[in-house]
Amino acid sequence: MKSLQIFTIFLISILMISCKKKSETVAQEPVVNAATPVSVAFPTDTLSINNDISINATATYLLKSDVKANATGYITNVRINLGDAVKKGQFLFSVQTKESRALGNTINKLDPSFRFSGVTTVTCPATGFVNALNHQIGDYVQEGEILAGITDSSSFGLVMNVPYEYHEMLINNKNLEINLPDGKTVYGHIAKLLPGVDPISQTEKVLVKPNDNIAIPESLIVTIRLKRQNSQTGLYVPKSAVLTDETQTKFWVMKLKNKDTAVKVDIVKGTENNSYVQIISGNISLKDQIITSGNYGLENNAKVKIEP
C-alpha cells in the first residue's frame, strides 16, 4: 500500500514537470507580425488637371406683362396673333363700350361729319412676343380683364443653381461658355446674383445673360462652364492613396519609410479629378513610394508587403 502511494506521487510529479516545460515552450515562441499586402506608386508633378465645372441652367423670361382691357365693352379689332413679336406702345386691340356704340350710332345719324365712335385702343406694355391670346373680335370684356400676355424680351436670361462653395468662381468668371443642346456654343456674363441661398441644397440662383441677341426657346436646358484657375504648385498622387476621417476635415496618405514599414503623413489637398489629387503641403517628395491599395485601416508604422 505504501509503495502504491509513492508511485502515485512520483507519477503526478512527472506530469507537473512535463506541463510546466510545455507551457514555457509555448510562452517562449516569438510572435510573428503579419504584413499587409499593398500596392505603391510614385507622386508626379507633370499633370495638368482641368477643373472646369459644368452646371445646368434653364432659359427663362423673368418678366411677363398682361394686356388688360381699359374699358368694359366689345372688342372691335385685334392686331396680333399668338407668337407675334411686338414692340412697346404698339396698337393691339380696340374696345368699344355698349353705351358708346348705341350713342355713337345716334350721333352719326344726326351729324355724320362728327364721326363719333367711342372706341378706345389698347397698346402693348413691353417689347417682346405674344405668349397668350385670350379674346377675339366680338368678345365682350370687363374693364381690367386680361386680353393677352406679353413676354418681355429684355428680361430673358439663363438661371442656374450654383453650390455656394463655387461662389468665388462666379466672381472670377467674367466670360462664361454656354453650351446649347444642338452643339452650338455662345458666351454670356453674370447679370445678377440673387442675395439668398436655398436652405436645403445650399445653392444660390445666378442669372446669366448672353452677350449677343440670340433666340433661345424658353425652358431650354443648357450647360454653363465655370473655369477655375489651375494651381501650378504641388505634387499629384492617385486618388486612391488619399485617406480621410469621418468628417472629411483631415486627410493623409501612407508612404513607405523602408521596404516593409508604412508611416502616416498628413496632407492638405488641392485640386482633384476622378484619378488624381493635388498635394499642396505634406512631407512628400517625388522619390517617396505612396501606398495606393491596402492602405485603408493601416496604422502608423504598420508592417506591409509590396505586391508585385
XYZ file of C-alpha atoms in Angstrom:
308
model
C 0.000 0.000 0.000
C 2.814 2.362 0.890
C 4.633 1.584 -2.323
C 1.456 2.385 -4.309
C 1.237 5.855 -2.711
C 4.905 6.526 -3.513
C 4.346 5.521 -7.160
C 1.295 7.783 -7.412
C 3.182 10.786 -6.041
C 6.059 10.121 -8.446
C 3.696 9.941 -11.425
C 1.971 13.221 -10.505
C 5.340 14.959 -10.157
C 6.411 13.823 -13.645
C 3.164 15.115 -15.161
C 3.507 18.514 -13.466
C 7.086 18.966 -14.687
C 6.073 17.995 -18.229
C 3.201 20.510 -18.330
C 5.442 23.287 -16.999
C 8.047 22.702 -19.706
C 5.364 22.675 -22.393
C 3.887 25.970 -21.176
C 7.355 27.542 -21.048
C 7.978 26.394 -24.627
C 4.715 27.943 -25.814
C 5.435 31.179 -23.958
C 8.891 31.448 -25.500
C 7.655 31.133 -29.088
C 8.129 34.523 -30.900
C 5.036 36.471 -32.022
C 5.008 36.916 -35.796
C 3.514 40.236 -37.056
C 1.567 39.687 -40.295
C 2.482 42.103 -43.082
C -0.355 43.730 -45.070
C -0.029 43.333 -48.848
C -0.071 46.758 -50.551
C 0.482 48.424 -53.905
C 2.548 51.574 -54.281
C 3.051 54.417 -56.758
C 5.294 57.451 -57.044
C 3.925 61.030 -56.966
C 4.097 63.120 -60.125
C 4.443 66.840 -60.825
C 3.728 66.771 -64.562
C -0.077 66.653 -64.520
C -2.379 69.429 -65.686
C -5.855 68.872 -64.253
C -8.856 70.504 -65.908
C -11.000 71.817 -63.071
C -13.800 73.306 -65.135
C -17.283 72.756 -63.704
C -20.416 72.421 -65.851
C -23.757 73.420 -64.316
C -27.191 73.148 -65.885
C -29.171 76.342 -66.484
C -32.727 76.927 -67.672
C -33.706 79.568 -70.210
C -36.454 81.777 -68.813
C -38.136 85.159 -69.103
C -38.319 86.758 -65.684
C -40.928 89.379 -66.605
C -44.256 88.719 -68.283
C -46.801 91.510 -68.760
C -50.572 91.321 -69.120
C -52.508 93.333 -71.685
C -55.708 94.478 -69.950
C -58.918 95.993 -71.246
C -59.180 99.712 -70.439
C -62.970 99.752 -70.691
C -65.974 97.453 -70.477
C -67.349 96.658 -73.906
C -66.866 94.750 -77.134
C -63.571 94.018 -78.876
C -63.798 95.511 -82.339
C -60.260 94.976 -83.612
C -57.366 92.578 -82.901
C -53.961 93.289 -84.463
C -51.888 90.386 -83.058
C -51.633 86.622 -83.232
C -50.126 84.120 -80.830
C -46.311 84.155 -81.062
C -46.066 87.537 -82.822
C -43.184 89.845 -81.961
C -44.459 93.177 -80.624
C -42.994 96.493 -79.522
C -43.827 98.719 -76.609
C -46.648 101.125 -77.463
C -47.821 99.097 -80.453
C -51.577 99.064 -81.151
C -53.065 95.690 -80.161
C -56.846 95.894 -79.510
C -59.824 98.193 -79.973
C -62.587 98.166 -77.359
C -65.971 99.895 -77.720
C -68.469 100.107 -74.884
C -72.079 99.080 -75.425
C -73.271 102.601 -74.477
C -70.837 104.367 -76.805
C -71.816 102.076 -79.658
C -75.504 102.969 -79.238
C -74.787 106.652 -78.626
C -72.306 106.838 -81.466
C -74.794 105.459 -83.970
C -77.401 108.060 -82.901
C -74.946 110.964 -83.163
C -73.652 109.785 -86.508
C -77.193 109.689 -87.863
C -77.746 113.294 -86.727
C -74.342 114.569 -87.912
C -72.160 112.160 -89.910
C -69.327 114.657 -90.006
C -68.859 114.323 -86.238
C -67.548 110.753 -86.684
C -68.074 109.732 -83.077
C -67.215 106.068 -82.383
C -66.367 105.765 -78.681
C -63.634 103.244 -79.484
C -60.586 103.061 -77.193
C -57.273 101.493 -78.132
C -55.167 99.092 -76.063
C -51.379 99.286 -76.603
C -48.530 96.919 -75.828
C -46.886 97.416 -72.390
C -43.464 95.951 -73.310
C -41.291 94.768 -76.187
C -41.360 91.011 -76.618
C -43.697 88.442 -78.096
C -47.254 87.277 -77.522
C -47.398 84.212 -75.317
C -51.167 84.191 -74.694
C -54.217 85.461 -76.587
C -57.437 85.215 -74.632
C -60.022 87.107 -76.754
C -61.023 87.699 -80.361
C -63.162 90.242 -82.230
C -66.708 90.446 -80.888
C -65.920 89.253 -77.356
C -67.491 91.226 -74.523
C -64.893 92.031 -71.840
C -64.863 93.734 -68.465
C -62.555 96.611 -67.620
C -59.259 95.220 -66.324
C -59.788 91.793 -67.895
C -56.644 90.199 -69.372
C -56.757 90.215 -73.175
C -53.288 88.838 -73.914
C -49.907 88.040 -72.358
C -46.613 89.590 -73.433
C -43.207 88.117 -72.631
C -40.673 90.885 -72.036
C -37.648 90.063 -74.175
C -35.380 92.309 -72.085
C -35.899 90.038 -69.081
C -34.516 86.938 -70.815
C -31.769 85.053 -69.031
C -30.382 81.680 -68.043
C -30.998 80.747 -64.418
C -28.665 78.251 -62.755
C -28.418 76.978 -59.173
C -24.783 77.054 -58.099
C -23.460 75.435 -54.882
C -22.191 78.192 -52.620
C -18.754 76.546 -52.442
C -18.234 77.806 -56.009
C -19.086 81.426 -55.131
C -15.530 82.645 -55.732
C -15.553 81.019 -59.161
C -18.609 83.078 -60.083
C -16.787 86.277 -59.219
C -13.690 85.303 -61.237
C -15.581 84.180 -64.356
C -16.327 87.252 -66.460
C -16.955 85.458 -69.763
C -18.988 82.263 -69.456
C -19.201 79.494 -72.025
C -22.809 78.447 -72.739
C -23.247 75.088 -74.468
C -26.569 74.523 -76.241
C -28.067 71.046 -76.797
C -27.604 71.358 -80.584
C -23.825 71.615 -80.150
C -23.537 75.388 -80.546
C -21.524 77.435 -78.087
C -22.286 81.039 -77.157
C -20.880 83.301 -74.477
C -22.521 85.276 -71.721
C -21.944 87.128 -68.474
C -23.337 87.057 -64.958
C -26.086 89.665 -64.743
C -27.239 89.127 -61.177
C -26.538 87.063 -58.066
C -29.717 86.707 -56.045
C -28.962 87.518 -52.357
C -30.160 84.252 -50.895
C -29.279 80.585 -50.567
C -31.637 77.617 -50.688
C -31.702 76.240 -47.104
C -31.764 72.595 -48.231
C -29.450 72.400 -51.247
C -27.257 75.368 -50.180
C -27.258 76.743 -53.713
C -27.616 80.321 -54.913
C -29.544 81.428 -58.006
C -27.484 83.114 -60.706
C -28.849 84.942 -63.751
C -26.664 84.724 -66.859
C -27.365 86.850 -69.934
C -25.949 86.007 -73.382
C -23.597 88.622 -74.821
C -25.342 88.524 -78.201
C -29.014 88.770 -79.042
C -29.781 85.138 -79.872
C -33.051 83.231 -79.959
C -33.182 80.592 -77.225
C -36.532 78.912 -76.506
C -37.948 79.311 -73.027
C -37.404 76.349 -70.649
C -34.491 75.027 -72.734
C -31.827 73.419 -70.511
C -28.237 74.372 -71.346
C -24.897 73.845 -69.618
C -22.682 76.683 -68.441
C -18.984 76.087 -67.814
C -17.252 77.721 -64.870
C -13.479 77.815 -65.159
C -11.243 77.527 -62.136
C -7.669 78.759 -62.108
C -5.284 75.782 -62.047
C -2.538 75.820 -59.446
C 0.941 75.044 -60.788
C 2.498 74.077 -57.414
C 2.383 70.798 -55.551
C 2.559 67.120 -56.363
C -0.167 64.790 -57.580
C -0.896 61.336 -56.178
C -3.510 58.750 -57.215
C -6.890 59.471 -55.645
C -6.985 56.009 -54.035
C -3.922 56.966 -51.966
C -5.706 59.759 -50.081
C -7.477 58.795 -46.851
C -9.765 60.907 -44.661
C -11.660 60.859 -41.377
C -15.430 60.556 -40.937
C -15.993 64.311 -41.143
C -13.670 64.681 -44.154
C -11.769 67.501 -42.481
C -8.380 65.759 -42.182
C -6.529 63.993 -44.984
C -3.443 61.807 -45.063
C -1.513 59.264 -47.134
C 0.552 56.224 -46.160
C 4.099 56.157 -47.532
C 6.913 53.657 -47.139
C 9.572 54.529 -44.564
C 11.551 51.483 -45.660
C 10.771 48.422 -47.711
C 8.381 46.916 -45.141
C 7.140 49.790 -42.910
C 4.404 52.341 -43.708
C 4.084 55.701 -41.969
C 1.207 58.179 -41.883
C 1.722 61.615 -43.485
C -0.830 64.412 -43.032
C -1.525 66.434 -46.169
C -3.521 69.415 -47.445
C -5.461 68.701 -50.638
C -5.654 70.963 -53.636
C -7.421 70.399 -56.919
C -8.538 66.935 -57.956
C -10.288 64.945 -60.637
C -11.514 61.362 -60.872
C -7.986 59.936 -60.854
C -5.556 62.288 -59.097
C -5.377 64.648 -56.119
C -3.023 67.580 -55.767
C -0.931 67.744 -52.579
C -0.438 71.369 -51.553
C 1.505 70.583 -48.375
C 2.839 67.454 -46.701
C 6.153 65.671 -46.191
C 6.119 64.007 -49.615
C 8.644 64.063 -52.446
C 8.849 62.584 -55.931
C 11.033 59.761 -54.587
C 8.528 58.563 -51.974
C 6.538 55.398 -52.532
C 2.872 56.105 -51.754
C 0.522 53.232 -50.899
C -2.441 53.159 -53.290
C -4.176 49.916 -52.241
C -4.308 48.057 -48.952
C -3.893 51.390 -47.137
C -7.351 51.529 -45.551
C -7.131 50.999 -41.792
C -3.333 50.924 -41.669
C -1.804 52.344 -38.515
C 1.378 54.359 -38.276
C 4.497 52.170 -38.603
C 2.438 49.242 -39.836
C 4.181 46.280 -41.429
C 3.480 45.940 -45.141
C 4.500 43.787 -48.058
C 4.671 45.234 -51.566
C 2.798 43.124 -54.077
C 4.427 42.739 -57.480
